XYZ file of N, CA and C in Angstrom:
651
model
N -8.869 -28.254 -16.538
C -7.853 -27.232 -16.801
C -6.445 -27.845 -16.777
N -6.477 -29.279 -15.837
C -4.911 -29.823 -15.955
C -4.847 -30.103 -16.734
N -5.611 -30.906 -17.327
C -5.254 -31.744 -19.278
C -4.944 -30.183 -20.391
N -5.913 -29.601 -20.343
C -5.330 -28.023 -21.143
C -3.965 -27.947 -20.834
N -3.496 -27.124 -19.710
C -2.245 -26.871 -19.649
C -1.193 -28.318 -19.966
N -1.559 -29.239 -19.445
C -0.499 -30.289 -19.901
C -0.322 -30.395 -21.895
N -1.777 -30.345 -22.165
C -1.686 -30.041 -23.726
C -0.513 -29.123 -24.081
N -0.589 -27.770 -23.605
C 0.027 -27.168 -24.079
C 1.591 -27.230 -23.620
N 2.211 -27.506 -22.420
C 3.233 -27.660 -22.527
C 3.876 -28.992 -22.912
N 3.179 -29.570 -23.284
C 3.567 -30.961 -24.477
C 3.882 -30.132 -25.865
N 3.201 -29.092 -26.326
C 3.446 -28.260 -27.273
C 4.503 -27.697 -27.443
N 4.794 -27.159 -26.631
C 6.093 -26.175 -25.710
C 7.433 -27.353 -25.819
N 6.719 -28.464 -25.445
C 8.087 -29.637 -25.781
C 8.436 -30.349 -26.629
N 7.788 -29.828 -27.871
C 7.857 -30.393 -29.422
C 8.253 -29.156 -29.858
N 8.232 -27.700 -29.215
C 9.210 -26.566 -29.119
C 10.551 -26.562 -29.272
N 11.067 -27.847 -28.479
C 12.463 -27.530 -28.055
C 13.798 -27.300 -28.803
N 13.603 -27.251 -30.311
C 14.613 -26.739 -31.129
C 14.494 -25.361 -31.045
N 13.388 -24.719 -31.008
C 13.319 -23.423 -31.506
C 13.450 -22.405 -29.926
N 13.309 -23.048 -28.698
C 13.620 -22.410 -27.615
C 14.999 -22.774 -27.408
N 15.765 -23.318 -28.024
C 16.978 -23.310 -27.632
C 17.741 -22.417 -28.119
N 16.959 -22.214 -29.841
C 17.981 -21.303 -30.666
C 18.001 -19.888 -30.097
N 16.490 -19.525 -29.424
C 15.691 -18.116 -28.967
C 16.731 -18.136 -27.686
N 17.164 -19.217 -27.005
C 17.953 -19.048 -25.580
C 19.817 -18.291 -26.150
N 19.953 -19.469 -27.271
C 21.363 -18.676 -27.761
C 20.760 -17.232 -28.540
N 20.121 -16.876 -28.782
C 20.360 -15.680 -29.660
C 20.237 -14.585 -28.232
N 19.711 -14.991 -27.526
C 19.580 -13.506 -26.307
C 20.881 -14.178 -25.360
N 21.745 -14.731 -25.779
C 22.960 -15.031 -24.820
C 24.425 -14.404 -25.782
N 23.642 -14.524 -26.594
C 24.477 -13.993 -28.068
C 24.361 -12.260 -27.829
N 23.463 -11.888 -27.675
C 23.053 -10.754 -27.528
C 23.131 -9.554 -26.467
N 23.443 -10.436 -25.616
C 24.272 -9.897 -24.118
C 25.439 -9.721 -24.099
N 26.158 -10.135 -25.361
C 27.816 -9.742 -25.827
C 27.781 -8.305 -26.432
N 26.758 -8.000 -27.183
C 26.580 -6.907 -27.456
C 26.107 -5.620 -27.340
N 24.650 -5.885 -26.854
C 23.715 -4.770 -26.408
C 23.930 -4.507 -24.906
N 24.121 -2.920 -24.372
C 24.905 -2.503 -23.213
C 23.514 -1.987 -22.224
N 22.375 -2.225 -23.192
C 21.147 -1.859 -22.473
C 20.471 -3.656 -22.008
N 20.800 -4.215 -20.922
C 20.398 -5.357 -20.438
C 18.897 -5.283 -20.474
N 18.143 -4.270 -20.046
C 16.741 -4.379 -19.819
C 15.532 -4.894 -21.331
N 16.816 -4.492 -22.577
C 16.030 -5.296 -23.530
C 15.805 -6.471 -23.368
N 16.972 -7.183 -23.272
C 17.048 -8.989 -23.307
C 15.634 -9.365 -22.270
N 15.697 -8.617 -21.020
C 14.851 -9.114 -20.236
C 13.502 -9.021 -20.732
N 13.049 -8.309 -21.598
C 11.508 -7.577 -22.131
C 11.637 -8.793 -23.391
N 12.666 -8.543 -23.937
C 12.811 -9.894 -25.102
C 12.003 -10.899 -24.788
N 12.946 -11.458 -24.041
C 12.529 -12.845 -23.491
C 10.969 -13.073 -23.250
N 10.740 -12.192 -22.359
C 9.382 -11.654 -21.772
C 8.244 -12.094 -23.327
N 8.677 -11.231 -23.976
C 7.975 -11.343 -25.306
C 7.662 -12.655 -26.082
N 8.755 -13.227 -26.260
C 8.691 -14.027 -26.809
C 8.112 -15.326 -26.193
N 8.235 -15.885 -24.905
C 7.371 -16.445 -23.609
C 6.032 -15.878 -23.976
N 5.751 -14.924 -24.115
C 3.971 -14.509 -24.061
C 3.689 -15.004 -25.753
N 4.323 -15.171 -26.357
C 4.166 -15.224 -28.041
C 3.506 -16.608 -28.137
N 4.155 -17.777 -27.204
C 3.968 -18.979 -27.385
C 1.963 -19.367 -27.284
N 2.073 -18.693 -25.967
C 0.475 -18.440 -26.086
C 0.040 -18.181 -27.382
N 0.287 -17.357 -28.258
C -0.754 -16.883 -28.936
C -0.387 -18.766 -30.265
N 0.202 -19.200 -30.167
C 0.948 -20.383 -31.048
C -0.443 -21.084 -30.267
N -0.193 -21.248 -29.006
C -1.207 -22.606 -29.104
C -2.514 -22.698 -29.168
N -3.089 -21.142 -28.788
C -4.313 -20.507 -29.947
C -4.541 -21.439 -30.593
N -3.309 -21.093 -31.630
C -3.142 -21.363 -33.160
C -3.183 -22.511 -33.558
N -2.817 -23.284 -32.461
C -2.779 -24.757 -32.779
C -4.533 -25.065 -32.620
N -5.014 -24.989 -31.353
C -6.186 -25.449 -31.401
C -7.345 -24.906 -32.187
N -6.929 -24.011 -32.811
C -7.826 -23.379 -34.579
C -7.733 -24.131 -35.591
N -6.519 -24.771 -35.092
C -6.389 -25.387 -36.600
C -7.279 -26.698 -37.059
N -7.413 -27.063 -38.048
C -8.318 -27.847 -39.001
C -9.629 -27.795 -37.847
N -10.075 -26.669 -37.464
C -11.146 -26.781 -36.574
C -11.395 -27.754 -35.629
N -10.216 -27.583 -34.869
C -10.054 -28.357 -33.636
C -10.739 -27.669 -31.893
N -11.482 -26.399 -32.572
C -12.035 -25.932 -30.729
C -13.356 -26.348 -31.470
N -13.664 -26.825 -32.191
C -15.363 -28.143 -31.645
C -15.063 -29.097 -31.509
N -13.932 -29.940 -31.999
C -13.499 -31.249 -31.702
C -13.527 -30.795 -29.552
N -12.142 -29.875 -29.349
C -11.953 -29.651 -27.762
C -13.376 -28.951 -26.749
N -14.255 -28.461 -27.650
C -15.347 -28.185 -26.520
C -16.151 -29.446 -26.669
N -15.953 -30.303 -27.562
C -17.099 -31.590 -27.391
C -16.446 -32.382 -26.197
N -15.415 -32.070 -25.353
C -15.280 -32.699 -24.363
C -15.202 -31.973 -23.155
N -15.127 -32.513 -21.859
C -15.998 -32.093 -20.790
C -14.853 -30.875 -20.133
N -14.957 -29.762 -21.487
C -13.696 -28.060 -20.899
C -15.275 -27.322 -21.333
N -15.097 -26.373 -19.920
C -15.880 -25.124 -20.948
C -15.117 -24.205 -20.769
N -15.855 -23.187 -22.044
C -15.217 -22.131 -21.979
C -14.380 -21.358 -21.352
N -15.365 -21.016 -20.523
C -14.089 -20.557 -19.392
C -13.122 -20.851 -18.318
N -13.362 -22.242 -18.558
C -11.851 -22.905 -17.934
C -10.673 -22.923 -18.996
N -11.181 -23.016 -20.352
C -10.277 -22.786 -21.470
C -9.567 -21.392 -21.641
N -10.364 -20.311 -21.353
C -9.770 -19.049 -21.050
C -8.882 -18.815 -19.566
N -9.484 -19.330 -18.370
C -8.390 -19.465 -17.518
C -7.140 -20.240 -17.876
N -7.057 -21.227 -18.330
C -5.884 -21.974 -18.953
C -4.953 -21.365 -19.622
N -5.560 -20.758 -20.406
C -4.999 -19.636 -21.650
C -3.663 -18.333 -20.652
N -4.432 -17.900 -19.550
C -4.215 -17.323 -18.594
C -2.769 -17.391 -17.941
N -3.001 -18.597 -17.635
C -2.738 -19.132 -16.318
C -1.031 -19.726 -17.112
N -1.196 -20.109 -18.361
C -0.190 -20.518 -19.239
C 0.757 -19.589 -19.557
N -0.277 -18.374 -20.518
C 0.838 -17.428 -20.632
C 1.408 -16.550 -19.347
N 0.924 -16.401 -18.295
C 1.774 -16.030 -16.792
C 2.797 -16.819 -17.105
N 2.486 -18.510 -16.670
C 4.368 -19.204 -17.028
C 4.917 -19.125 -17.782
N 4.619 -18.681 -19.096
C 5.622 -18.800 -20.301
C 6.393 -17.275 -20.333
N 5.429 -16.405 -20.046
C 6.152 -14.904 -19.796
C 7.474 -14.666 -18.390
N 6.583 -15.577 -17.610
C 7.103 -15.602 -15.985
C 8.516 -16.186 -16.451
N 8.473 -17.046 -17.315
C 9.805 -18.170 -17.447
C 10.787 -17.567 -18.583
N 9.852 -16.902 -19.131
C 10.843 -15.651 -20.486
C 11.850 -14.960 -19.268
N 10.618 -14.267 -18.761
C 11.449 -12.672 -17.845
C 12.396 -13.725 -16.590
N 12.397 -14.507 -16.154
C 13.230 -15.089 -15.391
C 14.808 -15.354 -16.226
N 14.511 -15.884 -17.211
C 15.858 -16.752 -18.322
C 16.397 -15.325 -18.638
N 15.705 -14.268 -18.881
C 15.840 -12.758 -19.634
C 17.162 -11.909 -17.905
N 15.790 -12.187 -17.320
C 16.962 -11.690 -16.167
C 18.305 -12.400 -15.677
N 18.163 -13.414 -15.940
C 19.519 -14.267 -15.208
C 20.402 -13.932 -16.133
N 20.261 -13.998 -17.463
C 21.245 -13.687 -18.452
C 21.890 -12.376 -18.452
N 20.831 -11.503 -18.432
C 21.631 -9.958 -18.223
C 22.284 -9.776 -16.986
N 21.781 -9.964 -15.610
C 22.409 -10.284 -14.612
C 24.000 -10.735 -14.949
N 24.125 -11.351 -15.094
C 25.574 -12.145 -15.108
C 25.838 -11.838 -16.422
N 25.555 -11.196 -17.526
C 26.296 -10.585 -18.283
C 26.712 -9.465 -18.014
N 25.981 -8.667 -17.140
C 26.142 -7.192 -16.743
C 27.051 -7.229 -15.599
N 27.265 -8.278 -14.893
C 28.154 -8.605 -14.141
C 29.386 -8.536 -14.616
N 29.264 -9.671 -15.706
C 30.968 -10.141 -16.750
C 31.401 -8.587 -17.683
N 30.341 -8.047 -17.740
C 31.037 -6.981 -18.905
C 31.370 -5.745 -17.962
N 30.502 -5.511 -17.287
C 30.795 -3.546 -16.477
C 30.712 -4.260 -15.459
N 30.984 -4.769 -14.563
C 30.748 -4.905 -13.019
C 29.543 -4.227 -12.428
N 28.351 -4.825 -13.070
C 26.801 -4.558 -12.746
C 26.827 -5.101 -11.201
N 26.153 -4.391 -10.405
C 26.012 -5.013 -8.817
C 24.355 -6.051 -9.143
N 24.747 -7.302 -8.813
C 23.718 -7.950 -9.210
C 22.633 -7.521 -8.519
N 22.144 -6.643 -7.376
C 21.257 -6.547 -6.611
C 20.718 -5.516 -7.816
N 21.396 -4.180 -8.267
C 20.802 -3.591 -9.076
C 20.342 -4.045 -10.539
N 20.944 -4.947 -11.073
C 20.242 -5.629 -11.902
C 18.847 -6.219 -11.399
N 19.188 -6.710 -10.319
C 17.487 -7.581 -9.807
C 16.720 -6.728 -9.486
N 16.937 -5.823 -9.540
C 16.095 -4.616 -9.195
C 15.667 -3.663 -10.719
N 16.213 -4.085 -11.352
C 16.037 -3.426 -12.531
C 15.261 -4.700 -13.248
N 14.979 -5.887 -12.946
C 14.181 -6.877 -13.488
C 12.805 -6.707 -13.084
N 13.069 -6.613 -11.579
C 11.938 -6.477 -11.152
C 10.534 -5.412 -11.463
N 11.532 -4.450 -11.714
C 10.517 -3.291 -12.698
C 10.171 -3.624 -13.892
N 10.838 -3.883 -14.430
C 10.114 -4.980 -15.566
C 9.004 -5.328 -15.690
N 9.027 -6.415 -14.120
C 8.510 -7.823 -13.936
C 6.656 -6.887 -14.690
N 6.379 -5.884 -13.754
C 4.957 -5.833 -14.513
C 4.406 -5.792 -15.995
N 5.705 -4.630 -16.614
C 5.605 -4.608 -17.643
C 5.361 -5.833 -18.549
N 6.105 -6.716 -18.481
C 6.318 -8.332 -19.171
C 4.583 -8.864 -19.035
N 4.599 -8.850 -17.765
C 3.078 -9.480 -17.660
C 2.082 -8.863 -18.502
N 2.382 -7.607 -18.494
C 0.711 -6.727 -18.956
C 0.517 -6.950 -20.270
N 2.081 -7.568 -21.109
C 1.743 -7.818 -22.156
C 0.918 -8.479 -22.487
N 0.047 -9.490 -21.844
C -0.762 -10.757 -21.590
C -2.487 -9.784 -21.817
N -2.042 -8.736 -21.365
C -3.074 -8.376 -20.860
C -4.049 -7.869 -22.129
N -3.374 -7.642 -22.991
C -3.581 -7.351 -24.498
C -3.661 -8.498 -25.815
N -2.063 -9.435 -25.349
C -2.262 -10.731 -26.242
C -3.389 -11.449 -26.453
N -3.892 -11.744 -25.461
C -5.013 -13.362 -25.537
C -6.451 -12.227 -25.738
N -7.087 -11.767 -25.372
C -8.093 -11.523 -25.738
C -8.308 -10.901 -27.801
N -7.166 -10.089 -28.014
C -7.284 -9.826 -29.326
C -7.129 -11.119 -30.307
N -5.979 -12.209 -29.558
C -5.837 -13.359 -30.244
C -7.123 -13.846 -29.997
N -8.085 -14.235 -29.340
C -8.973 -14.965 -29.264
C -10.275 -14.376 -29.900
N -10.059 -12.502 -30.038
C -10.707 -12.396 -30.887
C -10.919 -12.264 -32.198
N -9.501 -12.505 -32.903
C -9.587 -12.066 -34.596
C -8.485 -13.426 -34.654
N -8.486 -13.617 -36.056
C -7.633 -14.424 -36.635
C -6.313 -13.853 -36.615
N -5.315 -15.106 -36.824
C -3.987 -14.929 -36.345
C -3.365 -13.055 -37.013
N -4.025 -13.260 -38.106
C -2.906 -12.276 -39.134
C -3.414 -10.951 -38.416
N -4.808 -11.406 -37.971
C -5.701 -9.794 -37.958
C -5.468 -9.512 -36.554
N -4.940 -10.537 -35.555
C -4.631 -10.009 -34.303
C -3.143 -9.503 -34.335
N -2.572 -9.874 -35.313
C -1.102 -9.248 -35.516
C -0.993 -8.544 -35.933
N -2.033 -7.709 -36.708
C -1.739 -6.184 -37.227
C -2.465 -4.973 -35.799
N -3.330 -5.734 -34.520
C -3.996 -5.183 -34.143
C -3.157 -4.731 -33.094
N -2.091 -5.611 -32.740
C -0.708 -5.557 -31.865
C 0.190 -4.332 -32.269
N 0.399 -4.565 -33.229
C 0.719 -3.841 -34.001
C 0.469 -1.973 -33.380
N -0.786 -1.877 -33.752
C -1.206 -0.848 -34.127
C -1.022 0.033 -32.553
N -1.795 -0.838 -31.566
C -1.700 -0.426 -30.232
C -0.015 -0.623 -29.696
N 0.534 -1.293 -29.898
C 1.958 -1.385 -29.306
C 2.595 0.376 -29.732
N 1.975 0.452 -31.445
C 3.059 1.807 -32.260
C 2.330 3.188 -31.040
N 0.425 2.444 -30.713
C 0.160 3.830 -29.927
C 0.589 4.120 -28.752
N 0.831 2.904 -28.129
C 1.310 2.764 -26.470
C 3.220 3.585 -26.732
N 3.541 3.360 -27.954
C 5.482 4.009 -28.398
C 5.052 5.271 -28.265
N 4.059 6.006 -29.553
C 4.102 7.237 -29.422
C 3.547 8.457 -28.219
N 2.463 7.137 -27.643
C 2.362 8.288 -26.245
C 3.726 8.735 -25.494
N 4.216 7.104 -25.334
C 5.887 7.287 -24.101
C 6.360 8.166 -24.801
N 6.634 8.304 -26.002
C 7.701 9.548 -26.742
C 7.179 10.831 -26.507
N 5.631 11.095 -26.570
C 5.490 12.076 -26.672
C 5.475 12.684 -24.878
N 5.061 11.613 -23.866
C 5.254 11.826 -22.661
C 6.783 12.568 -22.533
N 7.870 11.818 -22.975
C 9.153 11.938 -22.943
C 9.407 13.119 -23.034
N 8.815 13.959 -24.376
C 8.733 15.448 -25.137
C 8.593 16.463 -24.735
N 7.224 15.831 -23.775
C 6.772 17.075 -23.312
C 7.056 17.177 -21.863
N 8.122 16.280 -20.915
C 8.697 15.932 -19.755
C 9.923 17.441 -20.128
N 10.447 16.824 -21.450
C 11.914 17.960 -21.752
C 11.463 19.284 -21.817
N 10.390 19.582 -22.395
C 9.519 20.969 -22.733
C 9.263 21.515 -21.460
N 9.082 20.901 -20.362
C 8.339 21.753 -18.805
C 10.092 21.619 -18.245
N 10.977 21.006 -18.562
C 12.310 21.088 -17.992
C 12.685 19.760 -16.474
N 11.815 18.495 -16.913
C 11.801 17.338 -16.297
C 12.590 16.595 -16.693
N 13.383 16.335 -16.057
C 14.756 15.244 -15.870
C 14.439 14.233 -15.281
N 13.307 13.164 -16.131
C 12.832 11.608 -15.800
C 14.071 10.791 -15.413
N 15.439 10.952 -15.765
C 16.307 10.196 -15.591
C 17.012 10.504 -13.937
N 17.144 11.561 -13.928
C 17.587 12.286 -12.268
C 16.662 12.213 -11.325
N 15.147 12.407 -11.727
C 14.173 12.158 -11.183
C 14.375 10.796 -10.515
N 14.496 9.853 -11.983
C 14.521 8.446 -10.764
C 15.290 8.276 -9.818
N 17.139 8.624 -10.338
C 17.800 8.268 -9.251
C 17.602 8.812 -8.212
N 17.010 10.160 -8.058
C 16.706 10.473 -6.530
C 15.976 9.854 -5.895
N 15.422 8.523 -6.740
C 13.851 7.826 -5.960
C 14.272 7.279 -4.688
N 14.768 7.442 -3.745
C 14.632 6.599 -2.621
C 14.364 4.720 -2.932
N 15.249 3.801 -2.265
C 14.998 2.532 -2.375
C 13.217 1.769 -2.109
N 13.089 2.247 -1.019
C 12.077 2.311 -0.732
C 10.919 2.818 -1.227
N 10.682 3.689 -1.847
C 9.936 4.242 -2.908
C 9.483 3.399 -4.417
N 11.073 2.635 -4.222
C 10.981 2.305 -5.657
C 10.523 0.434 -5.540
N 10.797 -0.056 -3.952
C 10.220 -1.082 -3.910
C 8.801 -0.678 -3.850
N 8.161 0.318 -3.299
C 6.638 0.254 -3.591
C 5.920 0.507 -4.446
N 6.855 1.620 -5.419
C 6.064 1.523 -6.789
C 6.389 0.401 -7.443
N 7.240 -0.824 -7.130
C 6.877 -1.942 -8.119
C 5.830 -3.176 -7.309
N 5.610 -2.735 -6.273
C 4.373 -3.263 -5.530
C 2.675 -2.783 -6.051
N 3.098 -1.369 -6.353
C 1.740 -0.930 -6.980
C 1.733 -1.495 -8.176
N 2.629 -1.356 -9.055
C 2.777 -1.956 -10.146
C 1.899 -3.395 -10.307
N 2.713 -4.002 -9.987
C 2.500 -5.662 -9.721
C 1.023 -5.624 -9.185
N 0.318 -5.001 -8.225
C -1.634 -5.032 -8.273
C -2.038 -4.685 -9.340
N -1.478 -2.913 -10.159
C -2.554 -2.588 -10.996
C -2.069 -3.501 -12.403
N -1.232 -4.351 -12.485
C -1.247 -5.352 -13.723
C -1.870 -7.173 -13.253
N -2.216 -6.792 -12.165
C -3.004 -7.902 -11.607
C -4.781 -7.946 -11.689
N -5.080 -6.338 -11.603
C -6.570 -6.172 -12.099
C -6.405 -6.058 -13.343
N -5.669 -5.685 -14.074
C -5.246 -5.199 -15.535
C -5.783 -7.081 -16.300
N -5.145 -7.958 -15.676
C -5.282 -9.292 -16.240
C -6.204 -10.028 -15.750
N -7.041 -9.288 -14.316
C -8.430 -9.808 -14.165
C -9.237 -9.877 -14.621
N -9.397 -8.429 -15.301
C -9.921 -7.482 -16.223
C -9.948 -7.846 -17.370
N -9.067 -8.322 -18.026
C -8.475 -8.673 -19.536
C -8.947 -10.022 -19.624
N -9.000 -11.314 -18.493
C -9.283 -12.429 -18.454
C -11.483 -12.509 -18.159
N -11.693 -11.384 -17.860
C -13.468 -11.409 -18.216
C -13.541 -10.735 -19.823
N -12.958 -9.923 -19.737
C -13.169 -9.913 -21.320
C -13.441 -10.670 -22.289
N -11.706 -11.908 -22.321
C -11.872 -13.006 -23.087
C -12.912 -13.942 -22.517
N -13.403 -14.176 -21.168
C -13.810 -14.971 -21.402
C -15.522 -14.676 -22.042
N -15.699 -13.873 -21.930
C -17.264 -13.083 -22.497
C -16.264 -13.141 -24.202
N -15.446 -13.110 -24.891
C -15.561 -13.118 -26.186
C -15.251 -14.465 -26.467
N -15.324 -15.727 -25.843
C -15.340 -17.195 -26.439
C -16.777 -17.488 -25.889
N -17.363 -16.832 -24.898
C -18.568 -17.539 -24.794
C -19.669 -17.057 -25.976
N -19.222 -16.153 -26.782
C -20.136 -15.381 -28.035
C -19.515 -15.924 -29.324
N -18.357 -16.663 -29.321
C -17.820 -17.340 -30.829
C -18.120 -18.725 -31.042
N -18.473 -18.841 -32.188
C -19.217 -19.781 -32.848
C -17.987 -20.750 -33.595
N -18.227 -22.018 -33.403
C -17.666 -23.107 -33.958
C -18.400 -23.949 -34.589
């Protein structure tokens, strides 16, 4: 599993034009957008994206029979997969938060504690994206796992909207609601958080690995 991950962030470091430009455009972007919590989900995103790249790499010219003819199985290749995109997301939502942090600082006098606290809620969200990426990537080809993202991301939008809808319809004020949350409250719902996207990717990581032990090379 060390040679995997070292593979891939050797990948990640033949990257380094295109993570630099992705670092200025969300630093670029903190001049403008007054909602910080995008940049942080940004980042997030684009960190989990890389995963699905080095997929892509080892598909290519049919290179996962060349890599299982040597001594990886399967499912150390799916833990890898894992274990990778955690750091690349982990290292998105970190770069994502420091930036808004101290932009939200420089522009409105953001109290950095509430920014870190507003990352931190995040923090699950960012991950769970994982939780969806690698198994659809590992099960369809690049184009066909990108329309499949797709499709579930537009269903996961229209539930929140319609949640949103029908919050205004019963006369629920999600926004007043929170601020009354108590500090404490709100550190433990990002404690619950952070478990149920921890079985969420336990969960998601037997999946994939039951759909590479059934694909044929």
């Amino acid at each position: 599993m060390k040679g995997l991950l070292i593979k891939d962030l050797r990948l990640m470091k033949n990257m380094g034009n295109s993570l630099a430009i992705i670092l200025l455009v969300a630093v670029g972007m903190s001049f403008y957008i007054s909602d910080m919590s995008f940049i942080v989900i940004y980042m997030a995103i684009i960190g989990t994206s890389f995963t699905s790249s080095t997929i892509s790499y080892d598909e290519f010219d049919n290179g996962n029979a060349f890599l299982f003819s040597l001594p990886v199985s399967r499912k150390d290749y799916v833990l890898e997969k894992y274990l990778f995109a955690i750091l690349m997301c982990g290292g998105g939502w970190l770069l994502g938060s420091v930036i808004s942090i101290v932009a939200g600082a420089a522009r409105s006098g953001l109290d950095p504690m509430e920014g870190m606290m507003t990352a931190l809620v995040l923090l699950p969200v960012a991950m769970c994206l994982n939780v969806l990426l690698v198994p659809l990537r590992l099960k369809f080809e690049a184009e066909k796992s990108r329309i499949a993202q797709i499709v579930i991301m537009g269903g996961i939008f229209v539930v929140v909207i319609a949640g949103t809808k029908i919050a205004e319809r019963l006369g629920i004020d999600l926004e007043a609601l929170g601020e009354r949350m108590p500090v404490m409250s709100a550190r433990l719902g990002i404690v619950v958080a952070l478990g149920v996207c921890i079985a969420l990717l336990l969960l998601s990581c037997h999946i994939s690995i039951k759909i590479m032990e059934r694909k044929e090379f």
